[in-house]
CSV table of C-alpha atoms in Angstrom, one decimal:
chain,number,residue,atom,x,y,z
A,1,MET,CA,-3.3,-5.6,-23.4
A,2,TRP,CA,-0.1,-3.7,-23.1
A,3,LYS,CA,-1.1,-1.4,-25.9
A,4,ALA,CA,-4.4,-0.6,-24.1
A,5,PHE,CA,-2.5,-0.4,-20.8
A,6,VAL,CA,-0.2,2.3,-22.2
A,7,LYS,CA,-3.2,4.2,-23.8
A,8,THR,CA,-5.1,4.0,-20.6
A,9,LEU,CA,-2.4,5.2,-18.2
A,10,PHE,CA,-1.4,8.2,-20.0
A,11,LEU,CA,-4.5,9.6,-21.7
A,12,GLY,CA,-4.6,12.7,-19.5
A,13,LEU,CA,-1.7,14.8,-20.6
A,14,PRO,CA,-2.6,15.4,-24.2
A,15,LEU,CA,-6.0,16.7,-23.1
A,16,LEU,CA,-4.1,19.8,-21.9
A,17,ILE,CA,-3.8,20.9,-25.6
A,18,GLY,CA,-7.5,21.1,-26.1
A,19,CYS,CA,-8.3,23.1,-22.9
A,20,SER,CA,-8.9,26.8,-23.1
A,21,VAL,CA,-10.1,29.5,-20.8
A,22,LYS,CA,-12.5,32.2,-21.8
A,23,LYS,CA,-10.8,35.6,-21.7
A,24,PRO,CA,-12.3,37.8,-19.1
A,25,SER,CA,-12.2,41.6,-19.3
A,26,SER,CA,-10.0,44.1,-17.3
A,27,PRO,CA,-8.7,44.6,-14.7
A,28,THR,CA,-6.0,41.8,-14.4
A,29,TRP,CA,-5.1,39.5,-11.6
A,30,ASP,CA,-3.5,36.1,-11.0
A,31,VAL,CA,-5.7,33.1,-10.2
A,32,ASN,CA,-5.3,29.3,-10.1
A,33,LEU,CA,-7.7,27.5,-12.3
A,34,ILE,CA,-8.6,23.8,-11.8
A,35,LEU,CA,-9.7,22.0,-15.0
A,36,PRO,CA,-10.8,18.3,-14.7
A,37,LEU,CA,-9.2,16.1,-17.3
A,38,MET,CA,-10.4,12.6,-16.7
A,39,ASN,CA,-12.2,10.3,-14.3
A,40,LYS,CA,-12.4,6.8,-15.7
A,41,THR,CA,-12.1,3.2,-14.7
A,42,TYR,CA,-10.7,0.6,-17.1
A,43,THR,CA,-11.5,-3.0,-16.4
A,44,MET,CA,-9.8,-6.1,-17.9
A,45,PRO,CA,-13.0,-7.2,-19.7
A,46,GLN,CA,-13.1,-3.8,-21.4
A,47,ILE,CA,-9.4,-4.0,-22.4
A,48,ALA,CA,-9.8,-7.6,-23.5
A,49,GLU,CA,-12.7,-6.6,-25.8
A,50,ASP,CA,-10.4,-4.1,-27.6
A,51,GLU,CA,-7.5,-6.5,-28.0
A,52,ASP,CA,-7.6,-9.3,-30.6
A,53,TYR,CA,-5.3,-11.6,-28.7
A,54,LEU,CA,-7.1,-11.4,-25.3
A,55,SER,CA,-10.2,-13.5,-24.5
A,56,LEU,CA,-12.4,-13.7,-21.5
A,57,ILE,CA,-13.4,-17.3,-21.0
A,58,GLY,CA,-15.6,-17.9,-18.0
A,59,ASP,CA,-13.9,-16.3,-15.1
A,60,LYS,CA,-10.4,-16.4,-16.6
A,61,LEU,CA,-8.5,-14.2,-18.9
A,62,PHE,CA,-6.5,-15.8,-21.7
A,63,PHE,CA,-3.9,-14.9,-24.3
A,64,SER,CA,-5.6,-16.3,-27.4
A,65,VAL,CA,-4.9,-16.6,-31.1
A,66,ARG,CA,-7.3,-18.4,-33.5
A,67,ASP,CA,-7.2,-19.1,-37.2
A,68,THR,CA,-8.8,-21.3,-39.7
A,69,ILE,CA,-6.8,-22.7,-42.6
A,70,PRO,CA,-8.4,-22.8,-46.0
A,71,PRO,CA,-10.0,-26.2,-46.5
A,72,CYS,CA,-8.3,-28.9,-48.6
A,73,HIS,CA,-10.9,-30.0,-51.1
A,74,MET,CA,-10.9,-33.3,-52.8
A,75,ASN,CA,-12.0,-31.8,-56.1
A,76,GLY,CA,-9.3,-32.5,-58.6
A,77,TYR,CA,-7.5,-35.0,-56.3
A,78,LEU,CA,-9.9,-38.0,-56.3
A,79,ILE,CA,-8.3,-39.8,-59.2
A,80,GLU,CA,-6.7,-38.7,-62.5
A,81,SER,CA,-6.1,-42.0,-64.3
A,82,ALA,CA,-6.4,-45.7,-63.9
A,83,GLN,CA,-5.8,-48.8,-65.9
A,84,SER,CA,-7.2,-52.3,-65.8
A,85,GLU,CA,-5.3,-55.5,-65.3
A,86,PRO,CA,-3.8,-56.7,-68.6
A,87,GLU,CA,-5.8,-59.2,-70.6
A,88,LYS,CA,-4.0,-61.6,-73.0
A,89,LEU,CA,-5.8,-63.3,-75.9
A,90,GLY,CA,-4.0,-66.4,-77.0
A,91,LEU,CA,-3.9,-68.0,-80.5
A,92,SER,CA,-6.3,-70.7,-79.4
A,93,GLN,CA,-8.9,-68.1,-78.7
A,94,ILE,CA,-8.4,-66.3,-81.9
A,95,ASN,CA,-7.9,-69.3,-84.3
A,96,SER,CA,-7.8,-72.8,-82.8
A,97,SER,CA,-6.6,-74.4,-86.1
A,98,ILE,CA,-3.5,-72.2,-86.3
A,99,ALA,CA,-2.9,-72.9,-82.6
A,100,GLN,CA,-2.7,-76.7,-83.4
A,101,SER,CA,0.4,-76.0,-85.5
A,102,HIS,CA,2.4,-75.1,-82.4
A,103,GLY,CA,6.1,-75.4,-83.1
A,104,LEU,CA,5.7,-75.4,-86.9
A,105,ASN,CA,6.4,-72.9,-89.6
A,106,ILE,CA,3.3,-72.2,-91.7
A,107,PRO,CA,1.7,-69.5,-93.9
A,108,ILE,CA,-1.3,-67.7,-92.3
A,109,PRO,CA,-4.2,-67.1,-94.7
A,110,PRO,CA,-6.6,-64.1,-94.2
A,111,PHE,CA,-9.4,-64.8,-91.7
A,112,THR,CA,-11.9,-63.0,-89.4
A,113,PHE,CA,-11.6,-63.3,-85.7
A,114,PRO,CA,-14.6,-64.9,-83.9
A,115,LEU,CA,-16.5,-62.6,-81.4
A,116,ILE,CA,-14.5,-62.7,-78.2
A,117,GLN,CA,-15.9,-61.6,-74.9
A,118,ARG,CA,-13.8,-60.7,-71.9
A,119,GLU,CA,-14.2,-59.0,-68.5
A,120,VAL,CA,-11.4,-56.6,-67.4
A,121,ARG,CA,-11.1,-55.3,-63.9
A,122,PHE,CA,-9.8,-52.1,-62.3
A,123,THR,CA,-8.2,-52.5,-58.8
A,124,SER,CA,-7.8,-48.8,-58.0
A,125,PHE,CA,-11.6,-48.1,-57.5
A,126,SER,CA,-15.0,-49.7,-57.3
A,127,LEU,CA,-17.1,-46.9,-58.9
A,128,LEU,CA,-16.4,-43.5,-60.5
A,129,GLU,CA,-18.9,-40.8,-61.4
A,130,ILE,CA,-17.1,-39.0,-64.3
A,131,ASP,CA,-17.4,-35.3,-64.8
A,132,SER,CA,-15.0,-35.5,-67.7
A,133,GLY,CA,-12.4,-37.9,-69.0
A,134,TYR,CA,-11.7,-40.7,-71.5
A,135,ILE,CA,-11.7,-44.5,-71.6
A,136,GLY,CA,-9.4,-46.1,-74.1
A,137,VAL,CA,-7.8,-49.4,-75.1
A,138,LYS,CA,-4.2,-50.1,-75.8
A,139,LEU,CA,-3.5,-53.1,-78.0
A,140,ILE,CA,-0.1,-54.8,-78.3
A,141,ASN,CA,0.2,-57.3,-81.1
A,142,HIS,CA,2.4,-60.2,-80.2
A,143,LEU,CA,0.8,-62.4,-82.8
A,144,PRO,CA,2.8,-63.7,-85.8
A,145,PHE,CA,0.5,-61.9,-88.3
A,146,PRO,CA,-0.8,-58.3,-88.8
A,147,ILE,CA,-4.2,-57.0,-87.9
A,148,ASP,CA,-6.0,-54.7,-90.3
A,149,SER,CA,-9.3,-54.3,-88.6
A,150,MET,CA,-10.3,-54.4,-84.9
A,151,VAL,CA,-13.4,-53.2,-83.1
A,152,ILE,CA,-13.8,-53.3,-79.3
A,153,GLY,CA,-17.0,-52.6,-77.5
A,154,ILE,CA,-16.6,-51.4,-73.9
A,155,GLY,CA,-19.8,-52.0,-71.9
A,156,GLU,CA,-22.2,-49.1,-72.3
A,157,CYS,CA,-19.4,-46.6,-73.1
A,158,GLY,CA,-19.4,-47.5,-76.9
A,159,GLU,CA,-17.1,-49.0,-79.5
A,160,ILE,CA,-13.6,-48.2,-80.4
A,161,GLU,CA,-12.6,-49.0,-84.0
A,162,PHE,CA,-8.9,-49.2,-84.7
A,163,ALA,CA,-8.0,-47.9,-88.2
A,164,GLY,CA,-4.8,-49.0,-90.0
A,165,ILE,CA,-2.7,-52.1,-89.8
A,166,ILE,CA,-1.2,-53.2,-86.6
A,167,MET,CA,2.0,-55.1,-87.5
A,168,PRO,CA,3.5,-57.9,-85.3
A,169,GLY,CA,5.3,-56.3,-82.4
A,170,ALA,CA,3.4,-52.9,-82.8
A,171,GLU,CA,0.9,-51.3,-80.5
A,172,ALA,CA,-2.1,-49.0,-81.0
A,173,PHE,CA,-4.3,-46.9,-78.8
A,174,ASP,CA,-7.7,-45.2,-79.2
A,175,SER,CA,-10.3,-43.8,-76.7
A,176,LEU,CA,-13.8,-42.6,-76.1
A,177,ASP,CA,-15.2,-39.5,-74.3
A,178,ILE,CA,-17.0,-40.7,-71.1
A,179,HIS,CA,-18.1,-37.4,-69.5
A,180,GLY,CA,-21.2,-37.8,-67.4
A,181,ARG,CA,-20.9,-41.6,-67.1
A,182,THR,CA,-20.7,-43.9,-64.2
A,183,ILE,CA,-17.8,-46.4,-64.5
A,184,HIS,CA,-17.6,-49.6,-62.5
A,185,ASN,CA,-14.4,-51.4,-61.7
A,186,GLN,CA,-15.4,-54.3,-64.0
A,187,GLN,CA,-16.0,-53.7,-67.7
A,188,HIS,CA,-17.3,-56.1,-70.3
A,189,LEU,CA,-15.4,-56.2,-73.6
A,190,GLU,CA,-16.5,-57.6,-77.0
A,191,LEU,CA,-13.8,-57.9,-79.6
A,192,SER,CA,-14.0,-58.6,-83.3
A,193,GLY,CA,-11.2,-58.3,-85.9
A,194,ARG,CA,-9.5,-59.4,-89.1
A,195,THR,CA,-6.1,-60.2,-90.4
A,196,PRO,CA,-4.9,-60.1,-94.0
A,197,GLY,CA,-2.6,-63.1,-93.3
A,198,THR,CA,1.1,-63.3,-94.1
A,199,GLY,CA,0.8,-63.2,-97.9
A,200,GLY,CA,2.0,-66.8,-98.3
A,201,GLN,CA,5.1,-66.4,-96.2
A,202,SER,CA,5.6,-69.0,-93.5
A,203,VAL,CA,5.9,-67.9,-89.8
A,204,HIS,CA,6.8,-69.8,-86.7
A,205,ILE,CA,3.9,-70.7,-84.4
A,206,ASP,CA,4.6,-70.6,-80.7
A,207,THR,CA,1.4,-70.4,-78.6
A,208,THR,CA,3.3,-69.8,-75.4
A,209,VAL,CA,4.3,-66.2,-76.3
A,210,GLN,CA,2.1,-65.2,-79.3
A,211,THR,CA,-0.8,-63.3,-77.8
A,212,LEU,CA,-2.9,-60.1,-78.4
A,213,ASP,CA,-2.6,-58.0,-75.2
A,214,LEU,CA,-4.9,-55.3,-74.3
A,215,VAL,CA,-5.3,-52.8,-71.4
A,216,VAL,CA,-8.3,-50.5,-70.7
A,217,ILE,CA,-7.1,-47.0,-69.6
A,218,LEU,CA,-9.0,-44.2,-68.0
A,219,SER,CA,-7.3,-40.8,-68.5
A,220,SER,CA,-7.7,-37.0,-68.0
A,221,LEU,CA,-10.3,-37.7,-65.3
A,222,LYS,CA,-12.3,-35.2,-63.3
A,223,VAL,CA,-14.4,-37.2,-60.9
A,224,GLY,CA,-17.5,-36.2,-59.0
A,225,GLN,CA,-17.5,-39.3,-56.8
A,226,PHE,CA,-15.0,-42.0,-56.0
A,227,VAL,CA,-15.8,-45.4,-54.4
A,228,GLY,CA,-13.1,-48.0,-53.6
A,229,VAL,CA,-9.6,-48.2,-52.1
A,230,MET,CA,-7.8,-44.9,-52.6
A,231,LYS,CA,-4.1,-44.8,-52.9
A,232,LYS,CA,-2.2,-42.2,-50.9
A,233,THR,CA,-3.1,-38.9,-52.4
A,234,LYS,CA,-1.4,-35.7,-51.3
A,235,LEU,CA,-3.4,-32.5,-50.9
A,236,ARG,CA,-1.5,-29.2,-50.8
A,237,ILE,CA,-2.4,-26.8,-48.0
A,238,GLU,CA,-2.6,-23.3,-49.4
A,239,PRO,CA,-0.3,-21.1,-47.3
A,240,ARG,CA,-2.3,-19.1,-44.8
A,241,GLU,CA,-0.9,-16.1,-42.8
A,242,GLU,CA,-2.3,-14.8,-39.5
A,243,LEU,CA,-1.0,-11.5,-38.2
A,244,ILE,CA,-0.5,-11.1,-34.4
A,245,HIS,CA,-1.1,-7.5,-33.4
A,246,LEU,CA,1.1,-7.3,-30.3
A,247,PRO,CA,2.0,-3.8,-29.1
A,248,GLN,CA,4.7,-2.0,-30.9
A,249,GLY,CA,8.0,-2.2,-29.1
A,250,LEU,CA,7.2,-5.2,-27.0
A,251,LYS,CA,10.5,-7.1,-26.9
A,252,ALA,CA,10.3,-9.8,-24.2
A,253,ILE,CA,7.5,-11.7,-22.7
A,254,SER,CA,7.2,-15.2,-21.2
A,255,LEU,CA,3.9,-17.1,-20.9
A,256,SER,CA,4.6,-19.9,-18.5
A,257,THR,CA,1.7,-22.1,-19.6
A,258,VAL,CA,0.9,-22.3,-23.3
A,259,GLN,CA,-1.2,-24.9,-25.2
A,260,MET,CA,-2.5,-25.2,-28.7
A,261,ASP,CA,-5.4,-27.2,-30.0
A,262,LEU,CA,-5.2,-28.2,-33.6
A,263,GLU,CA,-8.7,-29.1,-34.7
A,264,VAL,CA,-9.0,-31.4,-37.8
A,265,LYS,CA,-12.4,-32.0,-39.4
A,266,ASN,CA,-11.9,-34.9,-41.9
A,267,GLY,CA,-15.0,-34.7,-44.1
A,268,VAL,CA,-13.7,-37.5,-46.3
A,269,ASN,CA,-14.5,-41.2,-45.8
A,270,PHE,CA,-10.9,-42.1,-46.0
A,271,PRO,CA,-8.1,-41.9,-43.4
A,272,ALA,CA,-5.9,-38.8,-43.5
A,273,GLU,CA,-2.4,-38.1,-42.4
A,274,LEU,CA,-1.0,-34.6,-41.5
A,275,ASP,CA,1.9,-35.2,-43.8
A,276,SER,CA,4.0,-32.0,-43.5
A,277,LEU,CA,1.8,-29.5,-41.7
A,278,ILE,CA,4.0,-26.7,-40.1
A,279,LEU,CA,3.3,-23.4,-38.4
A,280,GLN,CA,6.1,-21.0,-39.0
A,281,GLY,CA,6.5,-17.8,-36.9
A,282,TYR,CA,8.0,-14.6,-38.3
A,283,ASP,CA,9.2,-11.4,-36.7
A,284,ASP,CA,8.5,-7.8,-37.7
A,285,GLY,CA,11.1,-7.9,-40.4
A,286,GLY,CA,9.9,-11.2,-41.9
A,287,SER,CA,12.8,-13.3,-40.5
A,288,PRO,CA,11.7,-16.8,-39.5
A,289,LEU,CA,11.5,-17.7,-35.8
A,290,GLU,CA,10.3,-20.9,-34.3
A,291,VAL,CA,8.7,-23.7,-36.3
A,292,LEU,CA,5.9,-25.9,-34.9
A,293,THR,CA,5.3,-29.3,-36.3
A,294,VAL,CA,2.8,-32.1,-35.6
A,295,PRO,CA,4.1,-34.9,-33.4
A,296,GLU,CA,4.6,-38.1,-35.4
A,297,ASP,CA,2.3,-40.2,-33.2
A,298,GLN,CA,-0.6,-37.8,-33.7
A,299,LYS,CA,-0.5,-37.4,-37.5
A,300,TYR,CA,-3.1,-40.0,-38.2
A,301,ILE,CA,-6.7,-38.8,-38.6
A,302,PRO,CA,-9.6,-41.4,-38.9
A,303,PRO,CA,-12.2,-41.2,-41.7
A,304,GLU,CA,-15.1,-38.8,-41.3
A,305,SER,CA,-14.0,-37.6,-37.9
A,306,GLU,CA,-13.3,-34.5,-35.8
A,307,THR,CA,-10.0,-34.8,-34.0
A,308,THR,CA,-8.3,-32.4,-31.6
A,309,ILE,CA,-4.5,-32.6,-31.3
A,310,ARG,CA,-3.2,-30.8,-28.2
A,311,PHE,CA,0.2,-29.3,-28.2
A,312,ASP,CA,1.9,-28.5,-24.9
A,313,SER,CA,5.3,-28.4,-23.3
A,314,THR,CA,5.4,-32.2,-23.1
A,315,ASN,CA,5.1,-33.0,-26.8
A,316,SER,CA,6.1,-29.8,-28.6
A,317,ASN,CA,7.9,-26.5,-28.5
A,318,ILE,CA,4.7,-24.5,-28.3
A,319,VAL,CA,5.9,-22.5,-25.3
A,320,HIS,CA,9.1,-21.4,-27.1
A,321,PHE,CA,7.0,-20.8,-30.3
A,322,VAL,CA,4.7,-18.3,-28.6
A,323,ASN,CA,7.4,-16.7,-26.4
A,324,SER,CA,9.5,-15.9,-29.5
A,325,LEU,CA,6.7,-13.2,-30.1
A,326,PRO,CA,5.9,-14.0,-33.7
A,327,ARG,CA,4.2,-11.1,-35.5
A,328,LYS,CA,3.0,-13.4,-38.2
A,329,ILE,CA,2.1,-17.2,-38.2
A,330,GLU,CA,2.1,-19.0,-41.5
A,331,ALA,CA,0.5,-22.4,-41.9
A,332,SER,CA,1.6,-24.6,-44.9
A,333,GLY,CA,2.4,-28.1,-45.9
A,334,SER,CA,0.3,-31.0,-47.1
A,335,ILE,CA,-2.2,-33.7,-46.1
A,336,ILE,CA,-2.3,-37.3,-47.4
A,337,VAL,CA,-5.8,-38.8,-47.9
A,338,GLY,CA,-6.1,-42.5,-48.4
A,339,ASP,CA,-3.8,-45.3,-47.4
A,340,SER,CA,-4.2,-48.0,-50.2
A,341,LEU,CA,-6.0,-50.2,-47.8
A,342,TYR,CA,-9.2,-48.6,-46.6
A,343,ASP,CA,-12.4,-49.1,-48.8
A,344,GLY,CA,-14.3,-45.8,-48.7
A,345,ASP,CA,-15.9,-43.1,-50.8
A,346,ALA,CA,-15.4,-39.4,-51.5
A,347,ASN,CA,-17.2,-36.6,-53.4
A,348,ARG,CA,-15.5,-33.7,-55.1
A,349,SER,CA,-16.9,-31.3,-52.4
A,350,ASP,CA,-15.5,-33.3,-49.5
A,351,SER,CA,-12.7,-31.6,-47.7
A,352,VAL,CA,-10.3,-31.6,-44.7
A,353,LEU,CA,-10.6,-28.5,-42.6
A,354,LEU,CA,-7.9,-27.4,-40.2
A,355,SER,CA,-8.0,-24.7,-37.5
A,356,TYR,CA,-5.9,-23.9,-34.5
A,357,HIS,CA,-6.3,-22.1,-31.2
A,358,ILE,CA,-3.2,-21.0,-29.3
A,359,TRP,CA,-4.1,-20.1,-25.7
A,360,SER,CA,-2.6,-19.5,-22.3
A,361,PRO,CA,-3.9,-18.3,-19.0
A,362,LEU,CA,-2.6,-14.8,-18.6
A,363,GLU,CA,0.2,-15.9,-16.3
A,364,LEU,CA,3.4,-14.4,-17.6
A,365,ILE,CA,7.0,-13.3,-16.9
A,366,LEU,CA,8.1,-9.9,-18.2
A,367,ALA,CA,11.7,-9.0,-18.8
A,368,PRO,CA,12.7,-5.3,-18.3
A,369,GLN,CA,11.9,-3.5,-21.5
A,370,THR,CA,11.1,-0.2,-23.1
A,371,ILE,CA,8.0,0.3,-25.2
A,372,GLU,CA,7.8,3.3,-27.5
A,373,GLY,CA,4.3,4.3,-28.6
A,374,GLY,CA,3.5,5.6,-32.1
A,375,THR,CA,3.6,9.2,-33.1
A,376,THR,CA,0.5,11.3,-32.3
A,377,ARG,CA,-0.4,14.4,-34.2
A,378,VAL,CA,-1.6,17.3,-32.0
A,379,GLU,CA,-3.2,20.4,-33.5
A,380,VAL,CA,-3.1,23.5,-31.3
A,381,GLY,CA,-5.8,26.1,-31.8
A,382,GLU,CA,-5.3,29.8,-32.1
A,383,GLU,CA,-7.1,30.6,-28.9
A,384,THR,CA,-4.9,28.1,-27.0
A,385,ARG,CA,-1.7,29.5,-28.5
A,386,ASP,CA,-2.7,33.1,-27.4
A,387,LEU,CA,-3.5,31.8,-23.9
A,388,VAL,CA,-0.1,30.2,-23.7
A,389,GLU,CA,1.7,33.3,-24.9
A,390,ASN,CA,-0.1,35.9,-22.9
A,391,ARG,CA,-2.0,34.3,-20.0
A,392,LEU,CA,-0.5,31.1,-18.6
A,393,MET,CA,2.3,31.5,-16.1
A,394,SER,CA,2.8,27.9,-15.0
A,395,GLY,CA,0.8,24.7,-14.6
A,396,ALA,CA,0.7,21.2,-13.2
A,397,ILE,CA,-1.1,18.0,-14.0
A,398,ILE,CA,-2.2,16.2,-10.8
A,399,ALA,CA,-3.3,12.6,-11.3
A,400,ARG,CA,-4.4,9.8,-8.9
A,401,ALA,CA,-4.2,6.2,-10.1
A,402,GLU,CA,-5.7,3.3,-8.3
A,403,ASN,CA,-3.9,0.3,-9.9
A,404,HIS,CA,-5.3,-3.2,-9.4
A,405,LEU,CA,-2.9,-4.6,-12.1
A,406,PRO,CA,0.2,-6.6,-11.1
A,407,LEU,CA,2.7,-4.4,-12.9
A,408,GLY,CA,3.8,-0.8,-12.9
A,409,ALA,CA,5.6,1.4,-15.4
A,410,SER,CA,7.6,4.6,-15.8
A,411,VAL,CA,6.5,7.0,-18.5
A,412,THR,CA,8.0,9.9,-20.4
A,413,TYR,CA,6.3,12.2,-22.9
A,414,TYR,CA,8.2,13.8,-25.9
A,415,PHE,CA,6.7,16.9,-27.6
A,416,ASP,CA,8.2,18.6,-30.7
A,417,PRO,CA,7.0,20.4,-33.9
A,418,ASP,CA,9.2,18.0,-35.9
A,419,SER,CA,8.0,14.4,-35.9
A,420,THR,CA,11.6,13.1,-36.5
A,421,ASN,CA,12.8,14.8,-33.3
A,422,LEU,CA,10.9,12.9,-30.7
A,423,ASP,CA,13.8,11.7,-28.6
A,424,SER,CA,16.2,13.2,-26.1
A,425,SER,CA,16.5,16.4,-28.2
A,426,ALA,CA,12.7,17.1,-28.2
A,427,SER,CA,11.5,20.6,-27.4
A,428,LEU,CA,9.6,19.4,-24.4
A,429,ILE,CA,10.2,16.3,-22.3
A,430,VAL,CA,7.8,15.6,-19.5
A,431,PRO,CA,9.0,15.1,-16.9
A,432,SER,CA,12.4,16.4,-17.4
A,433,PRO,CA,15.2,13.7,-17.4
A,434,PRO,CA,16.3,11.9,-15.4
A,435,ASP,CA,12.9,12.0,-13.7
A,436,SER,CA,9.9,9.9,-14.9
A,437,LEU,CA,6.3,9.3,-13.9
A,438,TYR,CA,6.0,6.0,-12.1
A,439,LEU,CA,2.8,4.1,-11.6
A,440,LYS,CA,3.1,1.6,-8.8
A,441,PRO,CA,1.8,-2.0,-9.3
A,442,GLY,CA,-1.0,-3.5,-7.3
A,443,HIS,CA,-0.1,-5.6,-4.3
A,444,THR,CA,0.2,-9.2,-5.3
A,445,SER,CA,-0.3,-12.3,-3.2
A,446,SER,CA,1.9,-15.4,-3.1
A,447,SER,CA,-0.2,-16.8,-6.0
A,448,GLY,CA,0.8,-13.9,-8.3
A,449,GLU,CA,-2.7,-12.3,-8.3
A,450,VAL,CA,-3.4,-8.8,-7.1
A,451,ASP,CA,-5.2,-8.9,-3.8
A,452,GLN,CA,-5.5,-5.1,-3.2
A,453,PRO,CA,-4.9,-2.0,-5.3
A,454,VAL,CA,-2.1,0.5,-4.8
A,455,ILE,CA,-2.8,4.2,-5.1
A,456,SER,CA,-0.2,6.5,-6.8
A,457,THR,CA,-0.4,10.3,-6.9
A,458,LEU,CA,1.4,11.8,-9.9
A,459,SER,CA,2.3,15.4,-10.3
A,460,ILE,CA,3.8,16.9,-13.4
A,461,HIS,CA,5.0,20.5,-13.1
A,462,LEU,CA,5.0,22.6,-16.3
A,463,SER,CA,6.8,26.0,-16.2
A,464,HIS,CA,6.0,29.0,-18.3
A,465,GLU,CA,8.9,28.1,-20.5
A,466,ASP,CA,7.6,24.5,-20.9
A,467,LEU,CA,4.3,25.7,-22.0
A,468,GLN,CA,5.8,27.8,-24.9
A,469,VAL,CA,6.1,24.7,-27.0
A,470,PHE,CA,2.3,24.9,-27.4
A,471,GLN,CA,2.6,28.1,-29.4
A,472,ASP,CA,3.2,26.0,-32.5
A,473,SER,CA,0.0,25.2,-34.4
A,474,LEU,CA,1.1,21.6,-35.0
A,475,LEU,CA,2.9,19.3,-32.5
A,476,PHE,CA,3.8,15.7,-32.4
A,477,LEU,CA,3.8,13.5,-29.3
A,478,ARG,CA,5.4,10.2,-28.5
A,479,THR,CA,5.2,8.2,-25.3
A,480,LYS,CA,8.0,6.0,-23.9
A,481,VAL,CA,7.1,3.4,-21.3
A,482,GLU,CA,9.7,1.5,-19.3
A,483,ILE,CA,8.5,-1.7,-17.6
A,484,PRO,CA,10.8,-2.9,-14.9
A,485,GLY,CA,9.9,-6.6,-15.5
A,486,THR,CA,8.8,-9.2,-13.0
A,487,HIS,CA,12.2,-10.4,-11.9
A,488,GLY,CA,11.6,-13.9,-13.2
A,489,LYS,CA,8.4,-14.4,-11.2
A,490,PRO,CA,5.1,-15.1,-13.1
A,491,ILE,CA,2.3,-12.6,-12.6
A,492,LYS,CA,-1.4,-13.3,-13.3
A,493,ILE,CA,-3.7,-10.9,-15.0
A,494,CYS,CA,-7.3,-11.6,-13.8
A,495,PRO,CA,-10.7,-10.5,-15.0
A,496,GLY,CA,-11.2,-8.5,-11.8
A,497,ASP,CA,-8.1,-6.4,-12.4
A,498,TYR,CA,-8.7,-2.7,-13.2
A,499,LEU,CA,-7.1,0.7,-13.4
A,500,ARG,CA,-8.9,3.8,-12.2
A,501,ILE,CA,-7.5,7.3,-13.0
A,502,THR,CA,-8.6,10.7,-12.1
A,503,ALA,CA,-6.6,13.7,-13.3
A,504,ARG,CA,-6.9,17.5,-13.2
A,505,LEU,CA,-5.0,20.4,-14.6
A,506,GLU,CA,-4.0,23.2,-12.3
A,507,VAL,CA,-2.7,26.4,-14.0
A,508,GLY,CA,-1.7,29.9,-13.0
A,509,VAL,CA,-3.6,32.3,-15.2
A,510,LYS,CA,-3.3,36.1,-15.6
A,511,VAL,CA,-6.9,37.3,-16.1
A,512,GLY,CA,-8.3,40.6,-17.0
A,513,GLY,CA,-7.0,43.2,-19.4
A,514,ASP,CA,-7.3,43.1,-23.2
């Protein structure tokens, strides 16, 4: 708004550069010419439309910043690995006659295992649709004899055949590719095997500790669908920056009522937690300002829900955050999905989507400050330069401003052919220091709103010497605006506020002659 305000107030003067008068013929005489410069009304809805951070909502005007954070997808986070509960096969299940020798030392002859069937269970899911991954079996031989052949069938996934001898106390692992399969949390196993025996050597038989242990392991998983109880899974929020295009030079502002709505769309059928979501403000130089975090009692997000968390002065530092005038806001952190208790489901395309809307009715407190506009390049045509040198004697800009805004400003213009010299040493300063152009604010009521406009008449005298700066073909212009502030009192900018300016150029011209 202030950027538009500055542009609006002081558009008239640079139009002088583009004005020219057709050269009449002899004889010569002095006349005063009146050239209209502008006649325009600027309304707050028009200004709001041009400013990213102003919104007209209903019949109220708001400071408004919105952004959507890239969604946190479940793809790649559903589950990466799992293992079944351990299964122990005792001697009595492998060879009952050997088990009857518990406590004795006997030699073990070669024999073939009977077909053994078992059910193993995964507790970390109910069902998985596998895009890619492996299912494997780890064997740990606590038996008193080696195993030289072992085949294990895993449901519909296929058979794993262990090659080589598995000595007592050793372990072995092998796996199958299961891409494209659906895996349930209970798997049927069929085992068959063989031992070469102990070669006539006696071994001690202890059925309490001598077992063949196995665990079914899922690894390197990429999952399309997960059903079951999900453990706490942390999803990283990709850092997201939102630039706030406040007017250049704005140093101090105080919005008295600020709120932020953080909207969380949990598209996953599991509870979520806003683990470490932060909004960090930065100034023009990239230095950190205020940090905004989610209150602890509002971090929980129900499954498949849309939740709005409101930040205000009672539960956060949102007022200080906005009034620190961040030029950039960065969102980052992480979200936890699942709580190791809730039984739900999720697909790879499911996501948690975050967006925030910072807003405040345009009721603000301004500190005294100076705003310097950018540098404007002004090209002066040959006809205009000739007019300045030979025809113009003096001039004045007469402006009438009807201000229905609750603040005024003092303005100074700096002209110079050198863009680095637009300060107190500029070739032309309008008006000459210590004077300045002052636009009076509208009359405000006790509520802080403008109840009637105030009319200001501005007159800028330009001498013949002042006008000589326009003999250069290229000039640069910079505007400095001094705002006196609101003396600690809030003012309200309303949709009905406006600024109406009419301006004309009156010049003394020598006409006639060649």
